[in-house]
Tab-separated table of C-alpha atoms in Angstrom:
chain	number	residue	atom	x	y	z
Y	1	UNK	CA	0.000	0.000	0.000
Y	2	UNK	CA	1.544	3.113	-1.234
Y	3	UNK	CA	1.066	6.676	0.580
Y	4	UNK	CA	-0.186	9.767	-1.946
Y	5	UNK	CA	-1.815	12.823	-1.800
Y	6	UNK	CA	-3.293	15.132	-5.182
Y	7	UNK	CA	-2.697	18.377	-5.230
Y	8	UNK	CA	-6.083	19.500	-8.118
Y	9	UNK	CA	-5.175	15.930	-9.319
Y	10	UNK	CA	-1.383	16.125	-9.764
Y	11	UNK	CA	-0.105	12.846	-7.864
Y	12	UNK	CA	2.743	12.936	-5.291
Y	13	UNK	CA	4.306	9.723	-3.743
Y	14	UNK	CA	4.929	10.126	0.237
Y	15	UNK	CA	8.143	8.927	1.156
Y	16	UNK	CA	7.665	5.512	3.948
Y	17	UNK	CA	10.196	2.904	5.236
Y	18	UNK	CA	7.670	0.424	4.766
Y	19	UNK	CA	5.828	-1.435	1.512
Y	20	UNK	CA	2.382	-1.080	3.581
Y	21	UNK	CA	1.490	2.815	4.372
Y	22	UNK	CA	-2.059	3.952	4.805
Y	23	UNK	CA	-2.783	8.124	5.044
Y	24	UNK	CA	-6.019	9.476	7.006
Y	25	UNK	CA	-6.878	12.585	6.816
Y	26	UNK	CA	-5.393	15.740	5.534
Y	27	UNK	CA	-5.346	19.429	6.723
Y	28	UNK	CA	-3.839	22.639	5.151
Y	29	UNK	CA	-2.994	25.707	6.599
Y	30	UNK	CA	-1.206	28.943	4.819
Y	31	UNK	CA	1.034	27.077	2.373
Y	32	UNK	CA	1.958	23.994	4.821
Y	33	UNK	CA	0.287	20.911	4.160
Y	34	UNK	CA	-0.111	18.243	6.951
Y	35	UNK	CA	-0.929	14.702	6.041
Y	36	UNK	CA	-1.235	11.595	8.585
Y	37	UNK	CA	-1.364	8.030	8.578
Y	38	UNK	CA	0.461	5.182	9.975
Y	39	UNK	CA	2.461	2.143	8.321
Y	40	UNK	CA	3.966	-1.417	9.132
Y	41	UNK	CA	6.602	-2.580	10.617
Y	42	UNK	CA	8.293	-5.587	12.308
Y	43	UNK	CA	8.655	-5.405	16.063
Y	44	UNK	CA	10.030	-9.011	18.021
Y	45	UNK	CA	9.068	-10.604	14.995
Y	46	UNK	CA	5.491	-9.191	15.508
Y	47	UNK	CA	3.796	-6.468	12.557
Y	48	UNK	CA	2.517	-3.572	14.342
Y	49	UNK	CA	1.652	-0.009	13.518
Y	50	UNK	CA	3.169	3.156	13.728
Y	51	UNK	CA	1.948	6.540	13.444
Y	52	UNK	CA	3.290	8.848	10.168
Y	53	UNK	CA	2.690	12.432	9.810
Y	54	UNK	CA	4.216	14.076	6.539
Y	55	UNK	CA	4.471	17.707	6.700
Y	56	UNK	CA	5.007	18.967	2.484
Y	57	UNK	CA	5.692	16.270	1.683
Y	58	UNK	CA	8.406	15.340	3.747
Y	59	UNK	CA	8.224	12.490	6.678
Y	60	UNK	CA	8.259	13.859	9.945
Y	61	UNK	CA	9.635	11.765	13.270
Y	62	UNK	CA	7.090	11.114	14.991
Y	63	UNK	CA	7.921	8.927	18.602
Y	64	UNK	CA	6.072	6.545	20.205
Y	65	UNK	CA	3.712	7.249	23.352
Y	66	UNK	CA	4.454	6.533	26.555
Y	67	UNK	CA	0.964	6.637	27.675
Y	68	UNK	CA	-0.629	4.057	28.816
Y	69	UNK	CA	2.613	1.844	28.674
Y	70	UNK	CA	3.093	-0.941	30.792
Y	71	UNK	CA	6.331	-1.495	32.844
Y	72	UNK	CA	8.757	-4.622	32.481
Y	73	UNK	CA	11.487	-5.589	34.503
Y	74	UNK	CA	14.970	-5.031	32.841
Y	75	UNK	CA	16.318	-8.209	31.392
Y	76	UNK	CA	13.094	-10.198	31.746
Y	77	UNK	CA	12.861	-11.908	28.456
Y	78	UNK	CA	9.599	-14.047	29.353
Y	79	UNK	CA	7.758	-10.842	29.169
Y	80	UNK	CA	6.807	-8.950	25.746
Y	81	UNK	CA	5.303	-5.526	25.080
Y	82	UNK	CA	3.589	-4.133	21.796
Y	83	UNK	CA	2.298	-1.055	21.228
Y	84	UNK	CA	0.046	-0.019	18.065
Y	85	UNK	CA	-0.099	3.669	17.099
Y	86	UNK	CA	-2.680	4.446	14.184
Y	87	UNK	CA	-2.937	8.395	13.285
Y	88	UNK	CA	-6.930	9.088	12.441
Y	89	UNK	CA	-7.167	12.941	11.660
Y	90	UNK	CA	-5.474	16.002	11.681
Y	91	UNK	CA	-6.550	19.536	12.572
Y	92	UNK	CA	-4.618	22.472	12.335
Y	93	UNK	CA	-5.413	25.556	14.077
Y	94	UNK	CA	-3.324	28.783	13.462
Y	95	UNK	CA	0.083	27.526	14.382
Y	96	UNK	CA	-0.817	24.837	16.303
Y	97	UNK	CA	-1.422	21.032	15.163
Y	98	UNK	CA	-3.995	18.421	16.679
Y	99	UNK	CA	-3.529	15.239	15.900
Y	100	UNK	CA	-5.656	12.484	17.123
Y	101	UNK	CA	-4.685	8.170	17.186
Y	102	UNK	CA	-5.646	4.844	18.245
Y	103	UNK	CA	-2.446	3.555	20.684
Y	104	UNK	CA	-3.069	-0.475	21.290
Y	105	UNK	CA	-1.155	-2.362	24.320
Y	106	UNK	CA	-0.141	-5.643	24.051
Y	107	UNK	CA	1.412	-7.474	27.021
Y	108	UNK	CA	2.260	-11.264	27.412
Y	109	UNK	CA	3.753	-13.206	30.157
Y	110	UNK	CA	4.970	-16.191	29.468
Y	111	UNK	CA	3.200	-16.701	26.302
Y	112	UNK	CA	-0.237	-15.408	27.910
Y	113	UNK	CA	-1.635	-12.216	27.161
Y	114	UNK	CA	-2.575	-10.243	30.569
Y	115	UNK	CA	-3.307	-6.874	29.042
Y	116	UNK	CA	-5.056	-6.498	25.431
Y	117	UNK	CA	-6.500	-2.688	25.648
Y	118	UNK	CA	-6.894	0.022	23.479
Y	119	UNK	CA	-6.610	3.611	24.154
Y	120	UNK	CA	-8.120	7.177	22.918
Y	121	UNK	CA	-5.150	9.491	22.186
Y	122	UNK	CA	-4.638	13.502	20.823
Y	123	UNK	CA	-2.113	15.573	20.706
Y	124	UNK	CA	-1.281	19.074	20.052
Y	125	UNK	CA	2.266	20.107	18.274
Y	126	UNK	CA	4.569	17.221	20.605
Y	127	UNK	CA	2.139	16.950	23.684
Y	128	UNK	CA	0.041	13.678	24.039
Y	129	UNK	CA	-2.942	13.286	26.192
Y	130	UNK	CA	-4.491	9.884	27.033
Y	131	UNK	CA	-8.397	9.866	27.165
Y	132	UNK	CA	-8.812	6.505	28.069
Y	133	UNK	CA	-10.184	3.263	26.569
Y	134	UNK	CA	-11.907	3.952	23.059
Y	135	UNK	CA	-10.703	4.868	19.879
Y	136	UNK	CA	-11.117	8.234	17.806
Y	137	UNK	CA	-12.152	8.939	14.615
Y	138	UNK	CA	-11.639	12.524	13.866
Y	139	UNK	CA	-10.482	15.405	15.749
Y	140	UNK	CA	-11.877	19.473	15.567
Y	141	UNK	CA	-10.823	22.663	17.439
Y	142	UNK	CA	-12.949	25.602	17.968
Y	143	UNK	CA	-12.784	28.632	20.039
Y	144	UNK	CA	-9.292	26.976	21.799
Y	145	UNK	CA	-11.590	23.804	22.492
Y	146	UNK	CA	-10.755	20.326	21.779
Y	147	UNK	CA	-13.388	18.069	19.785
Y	148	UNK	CA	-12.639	14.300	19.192
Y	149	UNK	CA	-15.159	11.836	18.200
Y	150	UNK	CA	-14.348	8.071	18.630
Y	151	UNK	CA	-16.519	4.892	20.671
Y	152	UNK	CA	-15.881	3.705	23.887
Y	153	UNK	CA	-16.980	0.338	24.230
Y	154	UNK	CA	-20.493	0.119	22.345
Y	155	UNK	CA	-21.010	4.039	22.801
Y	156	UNK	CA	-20.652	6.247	20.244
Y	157	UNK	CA	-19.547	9.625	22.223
Y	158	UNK	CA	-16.753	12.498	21.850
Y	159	UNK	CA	-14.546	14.060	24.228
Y	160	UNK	CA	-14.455	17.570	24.865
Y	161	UNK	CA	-11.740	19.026	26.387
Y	162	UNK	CA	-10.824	15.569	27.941
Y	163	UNK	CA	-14.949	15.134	29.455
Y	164	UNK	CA	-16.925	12.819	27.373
Y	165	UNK	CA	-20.018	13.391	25.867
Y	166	UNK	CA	-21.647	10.105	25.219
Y	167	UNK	CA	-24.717	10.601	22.465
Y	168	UNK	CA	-25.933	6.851	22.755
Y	169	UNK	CA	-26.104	5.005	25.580
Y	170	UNK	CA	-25.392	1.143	24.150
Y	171	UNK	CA	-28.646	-0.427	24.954
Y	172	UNK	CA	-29.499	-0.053	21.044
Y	173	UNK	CA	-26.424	-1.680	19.547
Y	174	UNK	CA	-22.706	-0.566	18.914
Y	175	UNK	CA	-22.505	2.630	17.565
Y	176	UNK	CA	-19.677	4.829	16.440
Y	177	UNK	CA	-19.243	8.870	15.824
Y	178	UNK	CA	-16.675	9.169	12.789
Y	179	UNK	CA	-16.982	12.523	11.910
Y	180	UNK	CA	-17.518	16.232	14.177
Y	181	UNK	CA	-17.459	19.654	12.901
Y	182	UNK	CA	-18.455	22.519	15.404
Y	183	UNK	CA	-20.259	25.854	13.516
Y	184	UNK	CA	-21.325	28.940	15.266
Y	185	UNK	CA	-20.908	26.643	18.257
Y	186	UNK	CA	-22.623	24.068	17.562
Y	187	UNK	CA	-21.512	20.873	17.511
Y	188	UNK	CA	-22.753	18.555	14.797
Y	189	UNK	CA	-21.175	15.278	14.712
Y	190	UNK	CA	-22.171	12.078	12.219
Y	191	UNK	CA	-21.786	8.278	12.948
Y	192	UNK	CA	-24.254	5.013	12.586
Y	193	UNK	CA	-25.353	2.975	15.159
Y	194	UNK	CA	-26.194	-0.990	15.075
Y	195	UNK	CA	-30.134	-1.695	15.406
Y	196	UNK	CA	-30.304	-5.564	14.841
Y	197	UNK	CA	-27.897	-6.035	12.520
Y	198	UNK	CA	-28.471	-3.081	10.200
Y	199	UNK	CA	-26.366	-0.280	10.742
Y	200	UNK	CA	-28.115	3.088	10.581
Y	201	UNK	CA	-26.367	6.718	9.219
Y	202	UNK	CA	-27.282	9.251	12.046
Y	203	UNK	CA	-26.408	12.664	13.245
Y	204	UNK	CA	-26.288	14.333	16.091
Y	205	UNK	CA	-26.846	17.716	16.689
Y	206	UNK	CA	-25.879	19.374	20.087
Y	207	UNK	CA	-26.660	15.626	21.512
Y	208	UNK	CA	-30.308	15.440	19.572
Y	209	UNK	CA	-30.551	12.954	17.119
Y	210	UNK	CA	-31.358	12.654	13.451
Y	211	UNK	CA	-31.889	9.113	11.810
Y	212	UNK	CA	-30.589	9.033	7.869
Y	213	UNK	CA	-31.021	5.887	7.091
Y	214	UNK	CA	-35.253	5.352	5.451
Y	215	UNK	CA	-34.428	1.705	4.960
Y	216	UNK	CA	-33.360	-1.543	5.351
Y	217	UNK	CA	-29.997	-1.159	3.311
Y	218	UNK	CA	-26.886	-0.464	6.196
Y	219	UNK	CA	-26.010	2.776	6.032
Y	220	UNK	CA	-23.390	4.525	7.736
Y	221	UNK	CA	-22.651	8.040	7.869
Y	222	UNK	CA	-19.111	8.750	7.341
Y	223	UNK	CA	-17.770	12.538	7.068
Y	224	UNK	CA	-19.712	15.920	8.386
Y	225	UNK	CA	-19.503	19.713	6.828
Y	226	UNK	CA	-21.543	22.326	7.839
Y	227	UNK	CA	-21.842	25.431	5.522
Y	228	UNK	CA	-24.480	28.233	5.688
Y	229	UNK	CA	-27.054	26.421	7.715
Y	230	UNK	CA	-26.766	23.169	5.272
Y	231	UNK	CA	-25.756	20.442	6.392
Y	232	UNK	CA	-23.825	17.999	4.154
Y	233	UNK	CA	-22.928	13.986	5.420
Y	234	UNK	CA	-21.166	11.927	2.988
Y	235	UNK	CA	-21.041	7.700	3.608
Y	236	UNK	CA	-22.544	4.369	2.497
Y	237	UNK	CA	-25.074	2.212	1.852
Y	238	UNK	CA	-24.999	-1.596	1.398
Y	239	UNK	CA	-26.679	-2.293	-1.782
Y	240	UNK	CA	-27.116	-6.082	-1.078
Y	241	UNK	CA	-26.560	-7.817	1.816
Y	242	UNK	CA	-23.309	-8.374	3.445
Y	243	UNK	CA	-21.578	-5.352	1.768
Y	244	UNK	CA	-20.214	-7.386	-1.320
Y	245	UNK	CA	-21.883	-4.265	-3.271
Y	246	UNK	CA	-21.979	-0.778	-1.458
Y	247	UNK	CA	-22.993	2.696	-3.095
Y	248	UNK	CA	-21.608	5.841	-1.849
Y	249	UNK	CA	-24.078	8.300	-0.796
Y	250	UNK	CA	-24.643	12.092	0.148
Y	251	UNK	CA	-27.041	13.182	2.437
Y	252	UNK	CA	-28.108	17.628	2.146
Y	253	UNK	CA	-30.098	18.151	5.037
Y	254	UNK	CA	-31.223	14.692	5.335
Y	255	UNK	CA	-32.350	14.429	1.865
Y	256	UNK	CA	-29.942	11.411	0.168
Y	257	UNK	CA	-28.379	11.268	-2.764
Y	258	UNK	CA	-26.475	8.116	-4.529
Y	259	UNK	CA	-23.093	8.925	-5.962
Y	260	UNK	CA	-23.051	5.485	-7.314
Y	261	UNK	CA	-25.593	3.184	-8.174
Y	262	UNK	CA	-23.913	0.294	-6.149
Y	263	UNK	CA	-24.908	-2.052	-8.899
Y	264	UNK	CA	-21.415	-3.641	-9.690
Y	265	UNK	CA	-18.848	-1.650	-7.624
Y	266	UNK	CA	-18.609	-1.173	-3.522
Y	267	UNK	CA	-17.883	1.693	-3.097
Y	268	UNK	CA	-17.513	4.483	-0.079
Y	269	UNK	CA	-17.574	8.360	0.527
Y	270	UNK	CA	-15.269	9.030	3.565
Y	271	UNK	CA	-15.119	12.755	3.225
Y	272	UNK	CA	-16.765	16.131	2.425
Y	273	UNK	CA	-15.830	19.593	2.042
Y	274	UNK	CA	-17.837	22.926	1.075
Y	275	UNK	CA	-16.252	25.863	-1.067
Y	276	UNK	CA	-18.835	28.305	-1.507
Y	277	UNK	CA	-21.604	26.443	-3.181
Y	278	UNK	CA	-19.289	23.676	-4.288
Y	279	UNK	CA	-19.680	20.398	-2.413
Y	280	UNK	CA	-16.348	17.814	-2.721
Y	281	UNK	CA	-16.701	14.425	-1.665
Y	282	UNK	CA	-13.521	12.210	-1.867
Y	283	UNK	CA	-14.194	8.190	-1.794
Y	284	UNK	CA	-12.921	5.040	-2.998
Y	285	UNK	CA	-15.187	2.687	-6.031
Y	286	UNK	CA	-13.993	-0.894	-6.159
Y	287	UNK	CA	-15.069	-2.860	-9.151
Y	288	UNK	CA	-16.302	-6.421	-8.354
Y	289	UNK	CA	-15.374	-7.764	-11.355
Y	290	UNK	CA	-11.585	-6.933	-12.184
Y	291	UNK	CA	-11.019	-5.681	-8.538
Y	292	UNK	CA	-9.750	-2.205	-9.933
Y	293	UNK	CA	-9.959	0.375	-6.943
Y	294	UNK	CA	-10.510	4.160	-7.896
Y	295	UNK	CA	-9.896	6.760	-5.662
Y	296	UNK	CA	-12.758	9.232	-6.571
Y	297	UNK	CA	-13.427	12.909	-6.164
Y	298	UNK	CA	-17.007	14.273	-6.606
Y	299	UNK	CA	-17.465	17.748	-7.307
Y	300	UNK	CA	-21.445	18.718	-6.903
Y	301	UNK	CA	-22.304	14.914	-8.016
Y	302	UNK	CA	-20.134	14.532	-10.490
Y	303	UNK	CA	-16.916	12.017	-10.483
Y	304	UNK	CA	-13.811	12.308	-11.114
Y	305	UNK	CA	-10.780	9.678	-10.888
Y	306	UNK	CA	-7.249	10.330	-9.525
Y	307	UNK	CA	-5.825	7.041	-10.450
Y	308	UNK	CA	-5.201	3.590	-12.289
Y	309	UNK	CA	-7.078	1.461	-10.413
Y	310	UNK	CA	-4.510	-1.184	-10.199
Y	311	UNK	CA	-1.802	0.771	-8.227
Y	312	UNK	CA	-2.507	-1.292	-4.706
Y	313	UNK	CA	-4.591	2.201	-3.541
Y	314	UNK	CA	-7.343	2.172	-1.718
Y	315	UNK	CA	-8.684	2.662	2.080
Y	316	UNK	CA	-9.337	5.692	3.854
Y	317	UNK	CA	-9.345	8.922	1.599
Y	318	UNK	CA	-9.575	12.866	3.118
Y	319	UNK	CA	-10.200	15.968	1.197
Y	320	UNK	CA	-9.444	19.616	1.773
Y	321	UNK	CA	-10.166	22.148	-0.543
Y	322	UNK	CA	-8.591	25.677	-0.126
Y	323	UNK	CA	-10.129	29.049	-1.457
């Protein structure tokens, strides 16, 4: 898997030590452009992840947490610890940069595993804070607060400032928030939530909730923007059952739309972003037949493709557009 970012469609590789590299999310401020992801790499003979954060282009060091570790005796050799580190978003706010991740624990004894727990992380510029078990999904500042979204157990929820705002309680089914944007503060936030086997796109605004999903098809509600009074959610919805065949969708003020038809492709919108009364949505289409995956850009409905479809892309896709 191969790191790249498009600059209005103009390909650049990121530079990575390792063959399997997965970007996130992107942000832009001024003329610096902050990318973040995490890649592979071999640790006791174990693959875990570490976090990447590319800063123009070039790799910046990024070291690993020491939150949430877990002590070992010097020299003890029947004991082993891993530690995961997955970069979700990035958020840039005048000079300073928020970055939230997913930091895993592993510890064995003597073959056993004792500990097995994973752990809601941000940080801004080189200071990490731990919010506990959970793990995050995106990550927004306003007014010199801190927004991340994320699940904590089967609660969909996000932390403010460190407190956590839980908006379900888990007695439906497991739910997750994925994306938050806060406008005019207010804080809308979008997610899906489990209701006997059918997941559900939902929103939730200032807590209050707004069910998507008209159907019986999954849905799930992916990325959030918020731009004069209109709210736009980008995601998915399973077009038969299982997910074999997914279509990506758009949802303006709760009214959907189908970017694809979800007839012969499964495909995804991940994320959305409003220039004036242009709405970009950036998503991945994978063709059943042929297994070509297209990283795809929609511009007020219509697509556009940024590459071959058989250059081992594919995954999580961001977009940021910039007046």
């Amino acid at each position: 898997m191969v790191a790249k970012v498009w600059f209005n469609g103009t390909e650049s590789t990121l530079p990575s030590a390792s063959q399997s590299t997965h970007t996130r999310d992107i942000d832009v401020a001024s003329s610096d452009v902050h990318v973040v992801g995490y890649h592979t790499t071999q640790v006791d003979n174990q693959l875990v992840f570490r976090r990447d954060h590319w800063i123009n282009g070039a790799a910046q060091t990024v070291a690993l947490d020491t939150i949430y570790g877990v002590y070992i005796p010097e020299g003890n050799t029947s004991m082993r610890k891993r530690f995961y580190e997955q970069s979700i978003a990035v958020f840039l706010d005048g000079a300073d940069v928020y970055t939230c991740y997913t930091r895993k624990v592993v510890h064995t004894e003597f073959g056993n595993t004792v500990l097995d727990s994973t752990y809601a992380m941000y940080a801004k510029n080189n200071e990490t804070y731990g919010l506990g078990a959970g793990q995050v999904t995106d990550i927004h500042v306003a007014n010199g607060d801190v927004y991340v979204t994320g699940r904590k157990g089967d609660r969909a929820l996000y932390w403010k400032n460190g407190v956590e705002h839980f908006l379900t309680d888990g007695s439906i089914g497991q739910a997750t928030a994925m994306s938050i944007t806060v406008v005019g503060g207010v804080v809308h936030v979008a997610g899906y939530e489990n209701h006997s086997g059918q997941n559900k796109a939902k929103v939730w605004t200032n807590g209050t909730e707004t069910v998507l999903t008209t159907g019986t098809n999954t849905e799930e509600a992916l990325g959030i923007a918020v731009s004069g009074g209109v709210v736009h959610v980008c995601g998915l919805e399973h077009t038969v059952p299982g997910g074999s065949k997914s279509a990506a969708k758009l949802w303006t003020n709760g009214v959907a739309q189908n970017l694809t038809d979800g007839t012969a492709s499964k495909a995804q919108a991940f994320s959305i972003a409003v220039n004036g009364s242009d709405v970009y949505v950036t998503g991945q289409e994978q063709i059943v037949l042929g297994n070509d995956n297209f990283i795809r850009v929609w511009k007020n409905g219509v697509a556009s493709t940024l590459n071959a479809g058989s250059d081992n892309l594919g995954g999580k896709t961001a977009i940021k557009v910039v007046p």
